Coordinates of C-alpha atoms in Angstrom, one line a residue:
M1 CA 122.3 -65.9 37.2
S2 CA 119.3 -67.2 35.5
L3 CA 118.6 -67.5 31.8
F4 CA 115.9 -64.9 32.3
I5 CA 118.6 -62.4 33.3
V6 CA 120.6 -63.3 30.2
F7 CA 117.5 -62.5 28.0
L8 CA 117.1 -59.1 29.8
I9 CA 120.8 -58.3 29.2
G10 CA 120.4 -59.4 25.6
I11 CA 117.4 -57.1 25.1
S12 CA 119.4 -54.3 26.7
L13 CA 122.3 -54.8 24.3
S14 CA 119.8 -55.0 21.4
M15 CA 118.2 -51.7 22.3
D16 CA 121.3 -49.9 21.2
A17 CA 121.4 -51.8 17.9
F18 CA 117.6 -51.1 17.5
S19 CA 117.9 -47.4 18.0
L20 CA 120.8 -47.0 15.6
A21 CA 119.2 -49.4 13.1
L22 CA 116.0 -47.2 13.2
A23 CA 118.0 -44.2 12.2
Y24 CA 120.1 -46.1 9.7
G25 CA 117.0 -47.7 8.1
T26 CA 115.9 -44.3 6.8
Q27 CA 118.6 -44.6 4.1
K28 CA 116.4 -46.5 1.6
L29 CA 118.1 -49.8 2.1
S30 CA 117.0 -52.8 0.0
N31 CA 115.4 -55.8 1.8
K32 CA 118.6 -57.7 1.0
Q33 CA 120.8 -55.1 2.6
I34 CA 118.5 -55.1 5.7
S35 CA 118.8 -58.8 6.0
I36 CA 122.6 -58.8 5.5
L37 CA 123.1 -56.0 8.0
S38 CA 121.0 -57.7 10.6
I39 CA 123.0 -60.9 10.2
I40 CA 126.3 -59.0 10.5
V41 CA 125.1 -57.3 13.7
G42 CA 124.0 -60.7 15.1
I43 CA 127.4 -62.3 14.2
Y44 CA 129.2 -59.4 15.9
H45 CA 127.0 -59.8 19.0
L46 CA 128.0 -63.5 19.1
I47 CA 131.7 -62.9 18.6
M48 CA 132.3 -59.7 20.6
P49 CA 131.3 -61.0 24.1
L50 CA 133.4 -64.1 23.5
L51 CA 136.3 -62.0 22.4
G52 CA 135.8 -59.8 25.4
L53 CA 135.8 -62.9 27.6
L54 CA 139.0 -64.2 26.0
V55 CA 141.2 -61.2 25.5
G56 CA 139.2 -58.2 26.6
K57 CA 141.4 -57.0 29.5
K58 CA 144.6 -57.3 27.5
I59 CA 143.1 -55.3 24.6
I60 CA 141.6 -52.6 26.8
N61 CA 145.0 -52.1 28.4
L62 CA 146.7 -51.7 25.0
L63 CA 144.2 -49.3 23.5
S64 CA 145.1 -45.7 23.9
I65 CA 141.5 -44.7 23.0
K66 CA 138.5 -45.5 25.1
T67 CA 135.8 -47.6 23.5
N68 CA 133.2 -45.0 24.1
V69 CA 135.2 -42.4 22.1
L70 CA 135.6 -45.0 19.3
V71 CA 131.9 -45.6 19.1
F72 CA 131.3 -41.8 19.1
I73 CA 133.7 -41.3 16.1
V74 CA 132.0 -44.1 14.1
L75 CA 128.5 -42.9 14.8
F76 CA 129.4 -39.3 14.1
L77 CA 130.9 -40.1 10.7
I78 CA 127.8 -42.3 9.8
G79 CA 125.5 -39.5 11.0
I80 CA 127.3 -36.8 8.9
E81 CA 127.1 -39.1 5.8
M82 CA 123.4 -39.6 6.4
I83 CA 122.8 -35.8 6.8
I84 CA 124.7 -35.1 3.5
E85 CA 122.7 -37.9 1.8
S86 CA 119.4 -36.3 2.9
F87 CA 120.2 -33.3 0.8
K88 CA 120.8 -35.2 -2.4
E89 CA 118.0 -35.3 -4.9
D90 CA 118.3 -38.9 -6.2
A91 CA 115.7 -41.3 -5.0
V92 CA 117.6 -44.5 -5.9
I93 CA 118.2 -47.2 -3.3
N94 CA 121.3 -46.4 -1.4
K95 CA 124.0 -49.0 -2.0
I96 CA 126.0 -49.4 1.1
N97 CA 128.9 -51.7 0.8
L98 CA 130.1 -54.5 3.0
W99 CA 132.7 -52.4 4.7
E100 CA 130.1 -49.9 5.8
M101 CA 127.9 -52.7 7.1
L102 CA 130.9 -54.2 9.1
I103 CA 131.6 -50.8 10.6
F104 CA 128.0 -50.3 11.6
G105 CA 128.0 -53.8 13.1
F106 CA 131.1 -53.0 15.1
A107 CA 129.7 -49.7 16.3
V108 CA 126.5 -51.3 17.7
S109 CA 128.3 -54.3 19.2
I110 CA 131.2 -52.7 21.1
D111 CA 129.2 -52.7 24.3
S112 CA 128.9 -56.5 24.1
F113 CA 132.7 -56.7 24.0
S114 CA 132.8 -54.9 27.3
L115 CA 130.1 -57.2 28.6
G116 CA 132.3 -60.2 27.6
L117 CA 134.8 -59.2 30.4
S118 CA 132.3 -60.6 32.9
L119 CA 130.4 -63.1 30.7
K120 CA 131.2 -66.1 32.8
T121 CA 129.7 -64.5 35.9
I122 CA 126.4 -63.7 34.0
Y123 CA 125.5 -67.2 33.2
E124 CA 127.4 -70.4 33.6
N125 CA 127.2 -71.3 29.9
Y126 CA 128.7 -68.3 28.2
L127 CA 128.2 -69.8 24.7
I128 CA 124.4 -69.9 25.3
S129 CA 124.6 -66.3 26.6
A130 CA 126.4 -65.1 23.5
L131 CA 124.0 -67.0 21.2
I132 CA 121.1 -65.3 22.9
F133 CA 122.7 -61.9 22.5
S134 CA 123.3 -62.7 18.8
V135 CA 119.8 -63.7 18.0
L136 CA 118.2 -60.8 19.9
S137 CA 120.4 -58.2 18.4
A138 CA 119.9 -59.5 14.8
L139 CA 116.1 -59.5 15.4
F140 CA 116.1 -56.0 16.9
T141 CA 118.4 -54.7 14.2
Y142 CA 116.1 -56.1 11.5
I143 CA 113.0 -54.6 13.1
G144 CA 114.7 -51.2 13.5
L145 CA 115.9 -51.2 9.9
K146 CA 112.5 -52.1 8.6
L147 CA 110.8 -49.6 10.8
G148 CA 113.3 -46.9 9.7
K149 CA 112.6 -47.8 6.0
Y150 CA 108.8 -47.6 6.7
I151 CA 109.2 -44.1 8.3
N152 CA 111.4 -43.0 5.3
Q153 CA 108.7 -44.1 2.9
R154 CA 106.0 -42.2 4.8
V155 CA 108.0 -39.0 5.7
G156 CA 110.6 -38.9 2.9
P157 CA 114.1 -37.5 2.9
I158 CA 113.6 -35.6 6.1
S159 CA 113.7 -38.9 7.9
T160 CA 117.3 -39.5 6.7
L161 CA 118.2 -36.1 8.0
I162 CA 116.6 -36.8 11.4
G163 CA 118.3 -40.3 11.4
G164 CA 121.7 -38.7 10.8
I165 CA 121.2 -36.2 13.6
T166 CA 119.9 -39.0 15.9
L167 CA 123.1 -41.0 15.3
I168 CA 125.3 -38.0 16.2
I169 CA 123.3 -37.4 19.3
I170 CA 123.5 -41.0 20.3
G171 CA 127.2 -40.9 19.7
L172 CA 127.5 -37.8 21.9
F173 CA 125.8 -39.8 24.7
Y174 CA 128.7 -42.3 24.5
L175 CA 131.1 -39.5 25.4
V176 CA 129.2 -38.5 28.5

C-alpha cells in the first residue's frame, strides 16, 4: 500500500483520540498537562502497533476480556469521574496525575494495537507507519484537548458534564 493510505489510516486512528481528547479537554487542564498527555498518546500510538505486530495474536488469545470491553470500562470510569467533577464548585485547574494520563493514552490507542496485527501488510516499512500514527495522534490529541479547554472556558462546567457523558456514549459504541 502507499504512504497516502498510511496517512489515511493514521488520521482514522487519530479521530478516536481527537474525540476523546475533546471531551477530556473540558477538565480545565493546564497547558503543560495538555502537552504531556498529547506526547503520551503519541508514544502509545508508536508502541501499540509495533507491539501488536510482535505479540498481538498471542496476547489476544490469552486475554479473557475483549479489547472493546476493556476500552468501554476505561472510558466509562473516566466519564463518571468527569460527571462528578462537573458538579464540584471549585474552579482550580484539575491536577490529573501521570497514572490517569497513561490510562487515557492506553484507552485511545488500543485500536492501534489491533491494527498492529496486520501492520506489515499496510506498508512495507512498518516503523514509518507507526511513526506516522504516533505524530498524527499526538497532534490530533493536542488539538482536541485545546479545543475542549476553549469550549470549557466559553461554556463553563456544563462542558465537563457533556464531556463525561460523551465519553460514556463513545465507550458504549465500543460494546456494539
